[in-house]
Tab-separated table of C-alpha atoms in Angstrom:
chain	number	residue	atom	x	y	z
A	24	MET	CA	0.160	0.035	0.129
A	25	ILE	CA	0.936	3.645	-0.401
A	26	LEU	CA	0.948	6.180	2.432
A	27	GLY	CA	-0.657	9.662	1.442
A	28	LYS	CA	-2.532	12.296	2.492
A	29	ILE	CA	-6.355	13.339	0.939
A	30	VAL	CA	-5.672	17.043	-0.614
A	31	GLY	CA	-9.007	17.119	-2.113
A	32	THR	CA	-11.868	15.383	-4.153
A	33	VAL	CA	-13.240	15.251	-7.762
A	34	VAL	CA	-16.485	15.026	-8.802
A	35	ALA	CA	-17.124	13.467	-11.989
A	36	THR	CA	-21.467	12.869	-12.804
A	37	ARG	CA	-20.667	11.526	-15.828
A	38	LYS	CA	-19.218	7.846	-15.521
A	39	ASP	CA	-18.646	4.762	-15.978
A	40	GLU	CA	-22.087	2.860	-14.610
A	41	LYS	CA	-20.436	0.937	-11.963
A	42	LEU	CA	-18.804	3.908	-10.593
A	43	VAL	CA	-22.687	5.381	-9.440
A	44	GLY	CA	-22.214	6.194	-5.251
A	45	LEU	CA	-18.570	5.782	-4.890
A	46	ARG	CA	-16.650	8.952	-3.893
A	47	PHE	CA	-13.530	10.170	-4.650
A	48	HIS	CA	-10.602	11.197	-3.018
A	49	LEU	CA	-7.095	13.108	-4.676
A	50	VAL	CA	-4.329	11.443	-2.777
A	51	GLN	CA	-1.323	13.014	-2.389
A	52	ASN	CA	1.770	10.379	-1.822
A	53	LEU	CA	3.609	11.542	1.555
A	54	GLY	CA	7.255	10.106	2.303
A	55	LEU	CA	8.562	8.088	5.926
A	56	ASP	CA	8.549	11.781	7.395
A	57	GLY	CA	5.347	12.520	6.785
A	58	ALA	CA	5.633	14.994	4.001
A	59	LEU	CA	3.358	15.948	1.516
A	60	LYS	CA	5.900	14.511	-1.908
A	61	PRO	CA	5.363	14.942	-5.810
A	62	GLY	CA	2.678	11.806	-7.318
A	63	PHE	CA	-0.996	11.614	-6.247
A	64	VAL	CA	-3.570	9.295	-7.499
A	65	VAL	CA	-7.650	9.656	-7.739
A	66	ALA	CA	-8.964	7.123	-5.153
A	67	ALA	CA	-11.963	5.670	-4.420
A	68	ASP	CA	-12.902	5.069	-0.345
A	69	SER	CA	-13.984	1.789	1.961
A	70	VAL	CA	-13.646	3.859	5.013
A	71	GLY	CA	-15.092	7.328	4.991
A	72	ALA	CA	-11.889	9.080	4.793
A	73	GLY	CA	-11.953	12.877	4.402
A	74	VAL	CA	-9.705	16.053	3.200
A	75	GLY	CA	-6.682	16.677	5.269
A	76	GLU	CA	-6.366	12.862	7.039
A	77	VAL	CA	-3.729	10.101	6.395
A	78	VAL	CA	-4.748	7.415	4.624
A	79	LEU	CA	-3.173	4.049	2.694
A	80	TYR	CA	-4.169	3.276	-0.310
A	81	ALA	CA	-3.983	-0.645	-2.423
A	82	SER	CA	-3.760	-0.385	-5.960
A	83	GLY	CA	-4.929	-2.341	-8.943
A	84	SER	CA	-6.593	-5.444	-9.004
A	85	SER	CA	-6.648	-5.382	-4.274
A	86	ALA	CA	-8.522	-2.385	-4.975
A	87	ARG	CA	-11.194	-3.917	-6.499
A	88	GLN	CA	-11.433	-6.324	-2.683
A	89	THR	CA	-13.831	-4.158	-1.019
A	90	VAL	CA	-16.854	-4.627	-0.855
A	91	GLN	CA	-17.740	-1.253	-2.063
A	92	THR	CA	-15.632	-1.235	-5.088
A	93	ASP	CA	-15.765	-5.463	-6.567
A	94	ASN	CA	-15.961	-5.566	-9.909
A	95	ARG	CA	-15.919	-1.883	-10.454
A	96	PRO	CA	-13.402	-0.181	-12.732
A	97	VAL	CA	-11.117	1.397	-9.957
A	98	ASP	CA	-7.778	1.025	-9.408
A	99	ALA	CA	-6.990	2.564	-5.928
A	100	THR	CA	-9.200	2.577	-2.654
A	101	ILE	CA	-8.278	3.977	0.313
A	102	MET	CA	-8.241	0.503	3.026
A	103	ALA	CA	-7.110	2.289	6.150
A	104	ILE	CA	-6.919	5.675	7.855
A	105	VAL	CA	-3.615	6.402	9.601
A	106	ASP	CA	-3.610	6.757	13.307
A	107	THR	CA	0.279	6.084	13.602
A	108	LEU	CA	3.128	6.062	11.798
A	109	GLU	CA	6.488	4.786	14.013
A	110	VAL	CA	10.041	4.643	11.986
A	111	GLY	CA	13.028	3.946	13.655
A	112	GLY	CA	11.782	3.848	16.614
A	113	GLU	CA	9.938	7.372	17.204
A	114	ILE	CA	6.475	8.163	16.339
A	115	CYS	CA	6.367	10.698	12.933
A	116	TYR	CA	2.763	10.560	12.997
A	117	ARG	CA	-0.167	10.792	15.444
A	118	LYS	CA	-3.438	11.233	14.063
A	119	ASP	CA	-4.834	14.625	15.564
A	120	ALA	CA	-1.140	14.974	17.470
B	4	MET	CA	-7.556	6.345	-11.166
B	5	ILE	CA	-4.671	8.986	-12.881
B	6	LEU	CA	-6.093	12.367	-13.993
B	7	GLY	CA	-5.428	13.360	-17.844
B	8	LYS	CA	-6.201	15.352	-20.634
B	9	ILE	CA	-7.344	13.699	-24.145
B	10	VAL	CA	-5.335	15.908	-26.460
B	11	GLY	CA	-5.713	13.029	-29.082
B	12	THR	CA	-6.260	9.925	-31.105
B	13	VAL	CA	-4.950	6.721	-32.156
B	14	VAL	CA	-6.413	4.801	-35.430
B	15	ALA	CA	-5.321	1.731	-35.663
B	16	THR	CA	-7.307	-0.728	-38.504
B	17	ARG	CA	-4.614	-3.803	-38.158
B	18	LYS	CA	-5.407	-5.064	-33.977
B	19	ASP	CA	-6.707	-7.580	-32.005
B	20	GLU	CA	-9.914	-8.985	-33.040
B	21	LYS	CA	-11.321	-8.126	-29.865
B	22	LEU	CA	-10.653	-4.381	-30.057
B	23	VAL	CA	-13.059	-3.889	-32.924
B	24	GLY	CA	-15.451	-1.201	-31.871
B	25	LEU	CA	-12.879	0.805	-29.140
B	26	ARG	CA	-11.927	4.119	-29.947
B	27	PHE	CA	-8.308	4.863	-28.526
B	28	HIS	CA	-7.468	8.150	-26.880
B	29	LEU	CA	-4.030	9.308	-26.094
B	30	VAL	CA	-4.475	11.186	-22.665
B	31	GLN	CA	-1.912	13.097	-20.973
B	32	ASN	CA	-1.403	13.128	-17.553
B	33	LEU	CA	-2.062	16.452	-15.821
B	34	GLY	CA	-0.952	17.754	-12.400
B	35	LEU	CA	-2.661	18.922	-9.436
B	36	ASP	CA	-2.800	22.723	-10.451
B	37	GLY	CA	-5.009	20.640	-13.876
B	38	ALA	CA	-1.172	21.814	-15.723
B	39	LEU	CA	-0.051	19.030	-18.289
B	40	LYS	CA	2.361	16.911	-16.935
B	41	PRO	CA	4.491	14.914	-18.695
B	42	GLY	CA	3.727	11.065	-19.535
B	43	PHE	CA	0.655	9.825	-21.686
B	44	VAL	CA	-1.735	6.584	-22.321
B	45	VAL	CA	-3.531	5.298	-25.016
B	46	ALA	CA	-6.458	4.832	-23.219
B	47	ALA	CA	-9.641	2.525	-24.496
B	48	ASP	CA	-13.058	4.892	-23.271
B	49	SER	CA	-16.361	3.705	-22.087
B	50	VAL	CA	-18.458	7.389	-21.195
B	51	GLY	CA	-18.014	8.989	-24.372
B	52	ALA	CA	-15.495	11.145	-24.103
B	53	GLY	CA	-13.848	13.771	-26.498
B	54	VAL	CA	-10.963	15.829	-27.188
B	55	GLY	CA	-9.972	18.322	-24.720
B	56	GLU	CA	-12.095	17.213	-21.883
B	57	VAL	CA	-10.885	15.969	-18.695
B	58	VAL	CA	-11.188	12.680	-17.151
B	59	LEU	CA	-9.989	9.651	-14.908
B	60	TYR	CA	-8.614	6.511	-16.380
B	61	ALA	CA	-8.324	3.427	-14.513
B	62	SER	CA	-5.200	1.095	-15.256
B	63	GLY	CA	-4.428	-2.354	-14.933
B	64	SER	CA	-7.175	-5.309	-14.822
B	65	SER	CA	-9.713	-2.587	-12.879
B	66	ALA	CA	-9.464	-1.074	-17.249
B	67	ARG	CA	-11.514	-4.256	-18.279
B	68	GLN	CA	-14.081	-3.423	-15.172
B	69	THR	CA	-16.517	-2.117	-17.944
B	70	VAL	CA	-19.161	-3.287	-20.456
B	71	GLN	CA	-17.184	-1.992	-23.222
B	72	THR	CA	-13.940	-3.237	-21.820
B	73	ASP	CA	-14.519	-6.731	-20.491
B	74	ASN	CA	-12.094	-9.568	-20.915
B	75	ARG	CA	-10.378	-7.512	-24.467
B	76	PRO	CA	-6.484	-7.000	-24.529
B	77	VAL	CA	-7.044	-3.237	-22.994
B	78	ASP	CA	-4.825	-1.719	-19.555
B	79	ALA	CA	-6.462	1.710	-19.878
B	80	THR	CA	-9.990	2.916	-19.868
B	81	ILE	CA	-11.495	6.334	-19.411
B	82	MET	CA	-14.573	5.381	-16.847
B	83	ALA	CA	-15.169	9.289	-15.587
B	84	ILE	CA	-15.176	13.017	-17.057
B	85	VAL	CA	-13.937	15.683	-14.362
B	86	ASP	CA	-16.352	18.396	-13.570
B	87	THR	CA	-14.431	19.823	-10.645
B	88	LEU	CA	-11.305	19.242	-8.819
B	89	GLU	CA	-11.350	20.804	-5.123
B	90	VAL	CA	-7.866	21.098	-3.565
B	91	GLY	CA	-7.380	22.902	-0.589
B	92	GLY	CA	-10.652	23.810	-0.723
B	93	GLU	CA	-11.031	25.463	-3.561
B	94	ILE	CA	-11.825	24.452	-7.234
B	95	CYS	CA	-8.961	24.563	-9.522
B	96	TYR	CA	-10.711	23.182	-12.521
B	97	ARG	CA	-14.428	23.457	-13.850
B	98	LYS	CA	-15.434	21.778	-16.844
B	99	ASP	CA	-17.155	24.827	-19.131
B	100	ALA	CA	-15.569	26.994	-17.312
C	22	MET	CA	-2.199	1.024	-23.814
C	23	ILE	CA	1.637	2.443	-24.490
C	24	LEU	CA	2.709	3.847	-27.785
C	25	GLY	CA	5.684	2.254	-29.264
C	26	LYS	CA	8.380	1.482	-31.914
C	27	ILE	CA	9.563	-2.405	-32.549
C	28	VAL	CA	13.273	-1.723	-32.750
C	29	GLY	CA	14.453	-4.998	-32.559
C	30	THR	CA	13.795	-8.738	-31.796
C	31	VAL	CA	14.611	-11.068	-28.960
C	32	VAL	CA	15.111	-15.022	-29.502
C	33	ALA	CA	15.097	-17.480	-26.964
C	34	THR	CA	15.351	-21.512	-27.512
C	35	ARG	CA	15.298	-22.615	-23.862
C	36	LYS	CA	12.119	-20.869	-22.228
C	37	ASP	CA	8.906	-22.168	-20.416
C	38	GLU	CA	6.997	-24.166	-22.146
C	39	LYS	CA	3.609	-21.976	-22.258
C	40	LEU	CA	5.736	-19.559	-24.560
C	41	VAL	CA	6.047	-21.959	-27.421
C	42	GLY	CA	5.165	-20.186	-30.515
C	43	LEU	CA	5.077	-16.660	-29.401
C	44	ARG	CA	7.637	-14.116	-30.761
C	45	PHE	CA	9.327	-11.105	-29.019
C	46	HIS	CA	10.030	-8.127	-29.871
C	47	LEU	CA	11.685	-5.252	-28.430
C	48	VAL	CA	9.338	-2.069	-28.371
C	49	GLN	CA	10.705	1.018	-27.667
C	50	ASN	CA	8.369	3.460	-26.018
C	51	LEU	CA	7.614	6.737	-28.701
C	52	GLY	CA	6.787	10.189	-27.533
C	53	LEU	CA	3.139	12.335	-28.590
C	54	ASP	CA	6.093	14.317	-31.095
C	55	GLY	CA	6.508	10.706	-32.237
C	56	ALA	CA	10.081	10.665	-31.319
C	57	LEU	CA	11.716	7.411	-29.335
C	58	LYS	CA	11.914	8.060	-25.485
C	59	PRO	CA	14.350	6.089	-23.108
C	60	GLY	CA	12.418	3.369	-21.586
C	61	PHE	CA	11.578	-0.500	-23.813
C	62	VAL	CA	10.019	-3.992	-23.264
C	63	VAL	CA	9.766	-7.392	-25.185
C	64	ALA	CA	6.494	-7.254	-26.155
C	65	ALA	CA	4.587	-10.676	-27.634
C	66	ASP	CA	2.781	-10.217	-30.920
C	67	SER	CA	-1.282	-10.904	-31.665
C	68	VAL	CA	-1.236	-8.799	-35.220
C	69	GLY	CA	1.960	-10.027	-36.816
C	70	ALA	CA	3.846	-6.489	-36.238
C	71	GLY	CA	7.299	-6.228	-37.573
C	72	VAL	CA	10.493	-3.780	-37.149
C	73	GLY	CA	10.117	-0.287	-37.609
C	74	GLU	CA	6.081	-0.433	-36.902
C	75	VAL	CA	4.256	1.956	-34.595
C	76	VAL	CA	2.260	-0.442	-32.394
C	77	LEU	CA	0.291	-0.283	-29.240
C	78	TYR	CA	0.861	-2.719	-26.364
C	79	ALA	CA	-0.771	-3.459	-23.559
C	80	SER	CA	0.525	-4.666	-20.019
C	81	GLY	CA	0.051	-6.725	-17.151
C	82	SER	CA	-2.905	-9.426	-17.039
C	83	SER	CA	-4.033	-7.173	-20.098
C	84	ALA	CA	-1.642	-8.663	-22.270
C	85	ARG	CA	-3.022	-12.085	-21.911
C	86	GLN	CA	-6.302	-11.471	-23.271
C	87	THR	CA	-5.921	-12.174	-27.074
C	88	VAL	CA	-6.010	-15.474	-28.387
C	89	GLN	CA	-1.928	-16.041	-28.891
C	90	THR	CA	-1.305	-15.526	-25.485
C	91	ASP	CA	-4.215	-16.563	-22.889
C	92	ASN	CA	-2.939	-18.151	-20.008
C	93	ARG	CA	1.091	-17.550	-20.953
C	94	PRO	CA	3.288	-15.892	-18.681
C	95	VAL	CA	3.309	-12.983	-20.981
C	96	ASP	CA	2.819	-8.939	-19.664
C	97	ALA	CA	3.601	-7.217	-22.671
C	98	THR	CA	1.421	-7.954	-26.034
C	99	ILE	CA	1.619	-5.482	-28.926
C	100	MET	CA	-2.114	-5.543	-29.959
C	101	ALA	CA	-2.635	-2.597	-32.394
C	102	ILE	CA	-0.625	-1.435	-35.603
C	103	VAL	CA	-1.031	2.198	-35.323
C	104	ASP	CA	-2.491	3.969	-38.857
C	105	THR	CA	-2.463	7.834	-37.316
C	106	LEU	CA	-1.531	9.459	-34.541
C	107	GLU	CA	-3.659	12.825	-33.727
C	108	VAL	CA	-2.652	15.469	-31.125
C	109	GLY	CA	-3.646	18.581	-30.846
C	110	GLY	CA	-6.144	18.961	-34.856
C	111	GLU	CA	-2.874	17.256	-36.810
C	112	ILE	CA	-1.618	13.809	-37.684
C	113	CYS	CA	1.912	13.868	-36.138
C	114	TYR	CA	2.364	10.282	-37.047
C	115	ARG	CA	1.104	8.206	-40.643
C	116	LYS	CA	2.126	5.411	-41.226
C	117	ASP	CA	3.656	5.049	-44.591
C	118	ALA	CA	3.929	8.234	-45.067
D	9	MET	CA	9.904	-9.310	-5.857
D	10	ILE	CA	11.538	-6.233	-4.574
D	11	LEU	CA	14.047	-6.395	-1.929
D	12	GLY	CA	13.549	-3.617	0.569
D	13	LYS	CA	14.585	-3.345	5.133
D	14	ILE	CA	11.558	-2.812	7.238
D	15	VAL	CA	11.956	0.328	8.904
D	16	GLY	CA	8.767	0.935	10.705
D	17	THR	CA	5.654	0.299	11.578
D	18	VAL	CA	1.832	1.779	10.237
D	19	VAL	CA	-1.117	1.279	12.960
D	20	ALA	CA	-4.333	2.110	11.520
D	21	THR	CA	-7.735	1.100	13.845
D	22	ARG	CA	-9.830	2.658	11.027
D	23	LYS	CA	-9.727	0.432	8.349
D	24	ASP	CA	-11.370	-2.109	6.042
D	25	GLU	CA	-13.099	-5.166	7.689
D	26	LYS	CA	-11.424	-7.194	5.224
D	27	LEU	CA	-7.930	-5.943	7.504
D	28	VAL	CA	-8.593	-6.668	10.733
D	29	GLY	CA	-5.558	-9.119	12.260
D	30	LEU	CA	-3.291	-7.812	9.467
D	31	ARG	CA	0.472	-6.148	10.663
D	32	PHE	CA	1.503	-3.392	8.201
D	33	HIS	CA	5.179	-2.740	7.901
D	34	LEU	CA	7.138	-0.265	6.663
D	35	VAL	CA	9.446	-0.820	4.022
D	36	GLN	CA	12.146	0.855	3.207
D	37	ASN	CA	13.528	-0.484	-0.526
D	38	LEU	CA	17.103	-1.711	-0.480
D	39	GLY	CA	20.042	-1.544	-3.317
D	40	LEU	CA	21.872	-4.300	-4.479
D	41	ASP	CA	24.770	-3.128	-2.384
D	42	GLY	CA	22.830	-3.520	1.027
D	43	ALA	CA	21.690	0.366	1.388
D	44	LEU	CA	18.979	1.937	1.581
D	45	LYS	CA	17.376	3.703	-1.180
D	46	PRO	CA	14.335	6.061	-1.233
D	47	GLY	CA	11.152	4.294	-1.882
D	48	PHE	CA	8.912	2.621	-0.139
D	49	VAL	CA	5.483	0.526	0.756
D	50	VAL	CA	3.528	-0.139	3.378
D	51	ALA	CA	3.130	-4.305	3.333
D	52	ALA	CA	1.155	-6.729	4.995
D	53	ASP	CA	3.123	-9.650	6.310
D	54	SER	CA	3.294	-13.339	6.236
D	55	VAL	CA	5.964	-14.549	7.931
D	56	GLY	CA	6.070	-12.906	11.336
D	57	ALA	CA	9.227	-10.083	10.377
D	58	GLY	CA	10.247	-7.691	12.738
D	59	VAL	CA	11.986	-3.947	12.680
D	60	GLY	CA	15.210	-4.313	11.184
D	61	GLU	CA	14.989	-7.290	9.202
D	62	VAL	CA	15.981	-7.504	5.244
D	63	VAL	CA	12.921	-9.471	3.187
D	64	LEU	CA	10.881	-9.718	-0.231
D	65	TYR	CA	7.769	-8.554	-0.616
D	66	ALA	CA	5.532	-9.286	-3.701
D	67	SER	CA	3.316	-6.716	-5.203
D	68	GLY	CA	-0.077	-6.790	-7.196
D	69	SER	CA	-2.259	-9.871	-7.491
D	70	SER	CA	0.405	-11.682	-6.535
D	71	ALA	CA	0.543	-10.491	-2.269
D	72	ARG	CA	-2.933	-11.955	-2.681
D	73	GLN	CA	-1.208	-15.623	-2.363
D	74	THR	CA	-0.560	-16.117	0.957
D	75	VAL	CA	-3.281	-17.740	3.306
D	76	GLN	CA	-2.875	-14.396	5.669
D	77	THR	CA	-3.945	-11.838	2.058
D	78	ASP	CA	-6.490	-14.380	0.459
D	79	ASN	CA	-8.512	-11.948	-1.078
D	80	ARG	CA	-8.082	-8.017	1.051
D	81	PRO	CA	-7.375	-5.860	-0.313
D	82	VAL	CA	-3.191	-6.121	0.030
D	83	ASP	CA	-1.279	-4.602	-3.037
D	84	ALA	CA	2.042	-5.642	-1.201
D	85	THR	CA	3.090	-8.467	1.411
D	86	ILE	CA	6.173	-9.371	2.680
D	87	MET	CA	7.271	-13.494	2.012
D	88	ALA	CA	10.077	-14.084	2.547
D	89	ILE	CA	13.546	-12.841	5.627
D	90	VAL	CA	16.381	-12.564	3.388
D	91	ASP	CA	19.188	-15.675	4.830
D	92	THR	CA	22.331	-14.287	2.843
D	93	LEU	CA	22.542	-11.759	-0.147
D	94	GLU	CA	24.994	-12.681	-3.110
D	95	VAL	CA	26.277	-10.841	-5.942
D	96	GLY	CA	29.483	-10.844	-8.212
D	97	GLY	CA	30.636	-14.566	-6.290
D	98	GLU	CA	30.626	-12.566	-2.777
D	99	ILE	CA	28.194	-12.728	0.414
D	100	CYS	CA	26.663	-8.415	0.570
D	101	TYR	CA	24.395	-9.339	3.104
D	102	ARG	CA	24.235	-12.129	5.575
D	103	LYS	CA	21.355	-11.886	8.561
D	104	ASP	CA	23.077	-12.040	12.091
D	105	ALA	CA	26.078	-11.136	9.934
E	13	MET	CA	8.543	-8.559	-20.042
E	14	ILE	CA	11.786	-6.940	-18.932
E	15	LEU	CA	15.327	-7.859	-20.084
E	16	GLY	CA	17.623	-8.932	-17.671
E	17	LYS	CA	20.781	-10.205	-16.698
E	18	ILE	CA	21.388	-12.450	-13.453
E	19	VAL	CA	23.565	-11.120	-11.103
E	20	GLY	CA	23.209	-13.005	-7.892
E	21	THR	CA	21.165	-14.884	-5.734
E	22	VAL	CA	18.499	-15.094	-2.656
E	23	VAL	CA	18.580	-17.498	0.248
E	24	ALA	CA	15.589	-17.251	2.474
E	25	THR	CA	14.896	-19.990	4.783
E	26	ARG	CA	12.043	-18.296	6.568
E	27	LYS	CA	9.328	-17.169	4.095
E	28	ASP	CA	5.691	-18.514	2.777
E	29	GLU	CA	4.831	-22.088	2.784
E	30	LYS	CA	3.659	-21.998	-0.718
E	31	LEU	CA	7.729	-20.762	-1.759
E	32	VAL	CA	8.905	-23.351	-1.254
E	33	GLY	CA	11.488	-25.417	-3.726
E	34	LEU	CA	11.839	-21.989	-5.655
E	35	ARG	CA	15.226	-20.044	-6.273
E	36	PHE	CA	15.119	-16.615	-6.167
E	37	HIS	CA	17.824	-14.708	-8.719
E	38	LEU	CA	18.667	-11.114	-8.471
E	39	VAL	CA	17.817	-9.726	-11.985
E	40	GLN	CA	19.094	-6.098	-13.052
E	41	ASN	CA	18.164	-4.884	-15.699
E	42	LEU	CA	19.762	-4.356	-19.312
E	43	GLY	CA	19.538	-1.812	-22.421
E	44	LEU	CA	19.629	-2.360	-25.454
E	45	ASP	CA	22.929	-1.766	-25.845
E	46	GLY	CA	23.316	-5.486	-23.388
E	47	ALA	CA	24.679	-2.676	-21.339
E	48	LEU	CA	23.835	-3.550	-17.549
E	49	LYS	CA	21.003	-0.103	-15.649
E	50	PRO	CA	20.006	0.647	-12.436
E	51	GLY	CA	17.222	-1.633	-11.810
E	52	PHE	CA	16.986	-4.747	-10.365
E	53	VAL	CA	14.130	-7.493	-9.084
E	54	VAL	CA	14.463	-10.464	-7.460
E	55	ALA	CA	12.580	-13.133	-9.793
E	56	ALA	CA	11.707	-16.685	-9.106
E	57	ASP	CA	13.297	-18.971	-12.313
E	58	SER	CA	11.114	-21.222	-14.735
E	59	VAL	CA	13.536	-22.589	-17.076
E	60	GLY	CA	16.651	-22.856	-14.423
E	61	ALA	CA	18.960	-20.076	-15.907
E	62	GLY	CA	21.572	-19.203	-13.953
E	63	VAL	CA	24.526	-16.263	-12.507
E	64	GLY	CA	25.530	-14.824	-15.915
E	65	GLU	CA	22.654	-15.262	-17.729
E	66	VAL	CA	21.054	-12.641	-19.841
E	67	VAL	CA	16.930	-13.624	-19.498
E	68	LEU	CA	13.606	-12.354	-19.860
E	69	TYR	CA	10.977	-11.974	-16.802
E	70	ALA	CA	7.287	-11.600	-16.521
E	71	SER	CA	5.537	-9.518	-13.948
E	72	GLY	CA	3.172	-9.468	-12.126
E	73	SER	CA	-0.039	-11.835	-12.548
E	74	SER	CA	2.105	-12.805	-15.819
E	75	ALA	CA	5.151	-14.589	-13.123
E	76	ARG	CA	2.202	-16.826	-12.221
E	77	GLN	CA	1.417	-18.304	-15.582
E	78	THR	CA	3.949	-21.060	-14.790
E	79	VAL	CA	3.708	-24.379	-13.780
E	80	GLN	CA	6.407	-23.690	-11.015
E	81	THR	CA	4.645	-20.869	-10.050
E	82	ASP	CA	0.851	-20.951	-10.051
E	83	ASN	CA	-0.558	-19.462	-7.138
E	84	ARG	CA	1.582	-18.643	-5.766
E	85	PRO	CA	3.337	-15.164	-4.220
E	86	VAL	CA	5.548	-14.486	-7.119
E	87	ASP	CA	5.227	-11.760	-8.679
E	88	ALA	CA	8.571	-11.992	-11.265
E	89	THR	CA	9.498	-14.969	-12.845
E	90	ILE	CA	12.518	-15.454	-15.422
E	91	MET	CA	10.465	-17.691	-18.398
E	92	ALA	CA	13.117	-17.113	-20.420
E	93	ILE	CA	17.160	-17.348	-21.974
E	94	VAL	CA	18.004	-15.343	-24.586
E	95	ASP	CA	19.752	-16.256	-26.956
E	96	THR	CA	19.980	-13.371	-29.659
E	97	LEU	CA	19.228	-9.723	-29.293
E	98	GLU	CA	18.883	-7.642	-32.617
E	99	VAL	CA	18.810	-4.393	-32.956
E	100	GLY	CA	18.012	-2.173	-36.037
E	101	GLY	CA	19.451	-5.872	-38.056
E	102	GLU	CA	22.882	-5.794	-35.858
E	103	ILE	CA	23.034	-8.825	-33.384
E	104	CYS	CA	23.865	-6.375	-30.364
E	105	TYR	CA	23.961	-9.682	-28.181
E	106	ARG	CA	24.540	-13.383	-28.308
E	107	LYS	CA	24.616	-15.931	-26.281
E	108	ASP	CA	28.137	-18.007	-25.636
E	109	ALA	CA	29.720	-14.952	-28.071
């Protein structure tokens, strides 16, 4: 999975019929230090995450292994909201810290 | 999914028999600021998008999860036309704006 | 799909038994301007393409969705020979031009 | 598979229901010389690896081919702990060396 | 498929049970000129290749389409040993040359 931060939202009314009901977030990649890095994806959401949250997203066919995304043309899905990130024995990110 | 803009079209009469009837667009990647970035793909289309439109495309096996692309040798499919893109609380792209 | 040009051929007599009968081409990536770019793959061929031709290839599981490559350990397959490439309203490549 | 070193851990209590029970490690890529390289993933674990260990992880649908990750929205799984790495006839990494 | 050269070996006794019996090679990428390039993977082997050989490997789900790797958590498999590489009408690599 890739570590990212939700930085925005995409609205699309004209879309494949299998996408109806899904929300799409703009997720920018994060480094191990918790800082934003270049690179982003548009991801569906299986956990009700919101703008500003640090999340994990799965890509490829794995992005379709949730109840919300099964058999849909979706190649990136947010499947966890990060509470803490520990690197080298130190907490480098904590939600609501 | 990846955010892109349709910048052109590919015509190919000699192709795998499973591709007959599909249209192929040249889709260049876009940044979070809505500007063109290096990098492009050739994508099939499940939504009737046209040149100049900002779209989302799915890659890999997810590109085959539409009625139009099921079981076809296609690894990128446009599955949504973007209406608005909101980053950091501001609309940074609006269709027909 | 990725736009590329066939620049060479690979011969391999010792190979997985499921690969017998397939031809392998060296396909170098092309830019939107039709110029060669760094990066290449070795691709199987479902359309009888030859050296010098501009083609589209599909990657990943999509590369196995042709009669020739079904169930084979192949992750890149040429599935179309490009006739024309139109970008920004201008033809930037035409076969046999 | 990709060669990496476990450098940290991710805790996420709010996650897709299919992820319950899995542990997530931060795995940074390693070069052939055994040194850390830029780039990392968050990987599930099928072998009980811990922080500081050199591991192999599989990506994409292959990451779901273990008993622990079957049918789960996971796109990277640690599936081996490296004992030795031999390059050019020399051991360049040995566990517990 | 990607063109590479086997430059080393990985030994791992603690691994997912489905990996027992597979050998893992370090495969470094090669350019069209036959020279080593940055970038490498750890690949399983379906053809009995050895250190120093120039090979093709398949990635992703295609890496599991061999008898040796079926249903295993393997995302890169060597499936051919290259005899010759011809680019621009010239042989740029020949095995045992």
